[in-house]
């Protein structure tokens, strides 16, 4: 860990840090297919946030406060603004669509995995509440962003057909 402590590769913190690294890498992959400089910039700022979270988590029991509450507020506001551009969902939608939307759905799934692990870690060790909240809001943002890309491209979303 960042404080010199050695833990097993199977330790919850190591698994969580791995998930955050995978999430960050998948965001980089999504950026590579993004045509919008605004969205690319937003995703890059999220990558910075994820490094801040990973850095803080790698040094247990030290509050560095690298992730600011303003970043959570930004995620919430951005998600709300993007949602206002979309029609309400009537059914679950299938992940996929455009290349960027597909990648964002993968990123969202990676984010949910990291969120599950950070919740598990918070049951046994101190985890800043901002980290839990951030990952939860991030997955909502990513889902909404995937829908926005579908709309901008003129591609129809496919709904789950529960009758099949």
Coordinates of C-alpha atoms in Angstrom, one line a residue:
X1 CA 0.0 0.0 0.0
X2 CA 1.0 3.6 -0.2
X3 CA 2.0 3.6 3.5
X4 CA 4.4 0.7 3.0
X5 CA 2.1 -1.8 4.6
X6 CA 2.0 -5.2 2.8
X7 CA -1.2 -7.0 2.2
X8 CA -2.3 -10.0 0.2
X9 CA -3.2 -9.7 -3.4
X10 CA -6.6 -11.1 -2.3
X11 CA -7.2 -8.3 0.2
X12 CA -10.4 -6.2 -0.4
X13 CA -8.4 -3.0 -0.8
X14 CA -6.2 -4.5 -3.5
X15 CA -9.2 -5.8 -5.4
X16 CA -10.9 -2.4 -5.1
X17 CA -7.8 -0.6 -6.3
X18 CA -7.7 -3.0 -9.3
X19 CA -11.3 -2.3 -10.1
X20 CA -10.7 1.4 -10.0
X21 CA -7.7 1.0 -12.3
X22 CA -9.9 -1.1 -14.7
X23 CA -12.6 1.5 -14.5
X24 CA -10.1 4.3 -15.3
X25 CA -8.6 2.3 -18.2
X26 CA -12.1 1.6 -19.7
X27 CA -12.8 5.4 -19.5
X28 CA -9.6 5.9 -21.5
X29 CA -10.9 3.5 -24.0
X30 CA -14.3 5.3 -24.2
X31 CA -12.5 8.6 -24.7
X32 CA -10.7 7.1 -27.7
X33 CA -14.0 6.7 -29.5
X34 CA -15.5 10.1 -28.3
X35 CA -16.1 12.8 -30.9
X36 CA -17.2 15.5 -28.4
X37 CA -14.4 17.5 -26.8
X38 CA -16.8 18.5 -24.0
X39 CA -17.5 14.8 -23.1
X40 CA -13.9 13.9 -23.5
X41 CA -12.9 16.6 -21.1
X42 CA -15.6 15.5 -18.6
X43 CA -14.4 11.9 -18.8
X44 CA -10.7 13.0 -18.3
X45 CA -11.7 15.0 -15.2
X46 CA -13.4 11.8 -13.9
X47 CA -10.1 9.9 -14.5
X48 CA -8.4 12.5 -12.3
X49 CA -11.0 11.9 -9.6
X50 CA -10.5 8.2 -9.8
X51 CA -6.7 8.6 -9.3
X52 CA -7.5 10.8 -6.3
X53 CA -9.8 8.1 -4.9
X54 CA -7.2 5.4 -5.5
X55 CA -4.5 7.5 -3.9
X56 CA -6.5 8.1 -0.8
X57 CA -7.6 4.4 -0.5
X58 CA -4.0 3.2 -0.9
X59 CA -3.0 5.0 2.3
X60 CA -5.5 3.7 4.9
X61 CA -6.4 5.7 7.9
X62 CA -5.1 9.0 6.5
X63 CA -7.6 11.6 5.4
X64 CA -6.2 13.5 2.5
X65 CA -9.4 14.9 1.2
X66 CA -8.3 14.7 -2.5
X67 CA -11.8 14.2 -3.7
X68 CA -13.8 17.3 -3.1
X69 CA -17.6 17.3 -2.5
X70 CA -17.8 19.7 -5.4
X71 CA -17.0 16.8 -7.7
X72 CA -20.0 14.9 -6.4
X73 CA -22.2 18.0 -6.9
X74 CA -20.8 18.3 -10.5
X75 CA -21.7 14.7 -11.2
X76 CA -25.2 15.1 -9.9
X77 CA -25.8 18.4 -11.8
X78 CA -24.4 17.0 -15.0
X79 CA -26.5 13.9 -14.8
X80 CA -29.6 16.0 -14.1
X81 CA -28.8 18.3 -17.1
X82 CA -28.3 15.4 -19.4
X83 CA -31.4 13.6 -18.2
X84 CA -33.5 16.7 -19.1
X85 CA -32.4 16.2 -22.7
X86 CA -33.7 12.7 -22.8
X87 CA -37.2 11.2 -22.9
X88 CA -38.2 9.3 -19.7
X89 CA -37.4 5.6 -19.8
X90 CA -40.4 3.3 -19.9
X91 CA -38.5 0.0 -19.9
X92 CA -35.0 -1.2 -19.2
X93 CA -32.7 -0.5 -22.2
X94 CA -30.2 -3.0 -23.5
X95 CA -26.5 -1.9 -23.3
X96 CA -25.1 -1.3 -26.8
X97 CA -25.7 1.0 -29.7
X98 CA -23.0 3.3 -30.9
X99 CA -19.3 2.5 -30.2
X100 CA -19.1 5.2 -27.5
X101 CA -22.4 4.2 -25.9
X102 CA -21.3 0.5 -25.8
X103 CA -18.0 1.5 -24.2
X104 CA -19.8 3.7 -21.7
X105 CA -22.1 0.8 -20.7
X106 CA -19.0 -1.3 -20.0
X107 CA -17.5 1.5 -18.0
X108 CA -20.8 1.8 -16.0
X109 CA -20.7 -2.0 -15.3
X110 CA -17.0 -1.6 -14.1
X111 CA -18.1 1.3 -11.9
X112 CA -20.8 -0.8 -10.3
X113 CA -18.2 -3.5 -9.5
X114 CA -16.0 -1.0 -7.9
X115 CA -18.9 0.4 -6.0
X116 CA -19.8 -3.1 -4.6
X117 CA -16.2 -3.6 -3.5
X118 CA -15.9 -0.2 -1.8
X119 CA -19.1 -0.9 0.1
X120 CA -17.6 -4.2 1.3
X121 CA -14.4 -2.4 2.3
X122 CA -16.3 0.2 4.2
X123 CA -17.8 -2.5 6.4
X124 CA -14.3 -3.4 7.7
X125 CA -12.2 -0.3 7.2
X126 CA -12.6 3.4 7.2
X127 CA -13.6 4.7 3.7
X128 CA -14.4 8.3 3.1
X129 CA -18.2 8.6 2.5
X130 CA -17.4 10.8 -0.5
X131 CA -15.8 7.9 -2.3
X132 CA -18.9 5.7 -1.8
X133 CA -21.2 8.5 -3.0
X134 CA -19.0 9.4 -5.9
X135 CA -18.9 5.9 -7.4
X136 CA -22.7 5.6 -7.0
X137 CA -23.3 8.9 -8.8
X138 CA -20.7 8.1 -11.4
X139 CA -22.5 5.0 -12.6
X140 CA -25.7 7.1 -13.0
X141 CA -23.7 9.7 -15.0
X142 CA -22.2 7.1 -17.2
X143 CA -25.6 5.5 -18.0
X144 CA -27.0 8.9 -18.8
X145 CA -24.1 9.8 -21.0
X146 CA -24.5 6.5 -22.9
X147 CA -28.1 7.5 -23.6
X148 CA -27.1 11.0 -24.6
X149 CA -24.6 9.6 -27.2
X150 CA -27.4 7.4 -28.6
X151 CA -29.7 10.4 -28.9
X152 CA -27.0 12.6 -30.5
X153 CA -26.2 9.9 -33.1
X154 CA -29.9 9.4 -33.9
X155 CA -29.6 5.7 -32.9
X156 CA -32.7 4.2 -31.3
X157 CA -32.3 2.5 -27.9
X158 CA -33.4 -1.1 -27.7
X159 CA -35.7 -1.9 -24.8
X160 CA -35.7 -5.1 -22.8
X161 CA -38.4 -7.4 -24.1
X162 CA -39.5 -9.2 -21.0
X163 CA -41.9 -11.4 -23.0
X164 CA -39.1 -13.2 -24.9

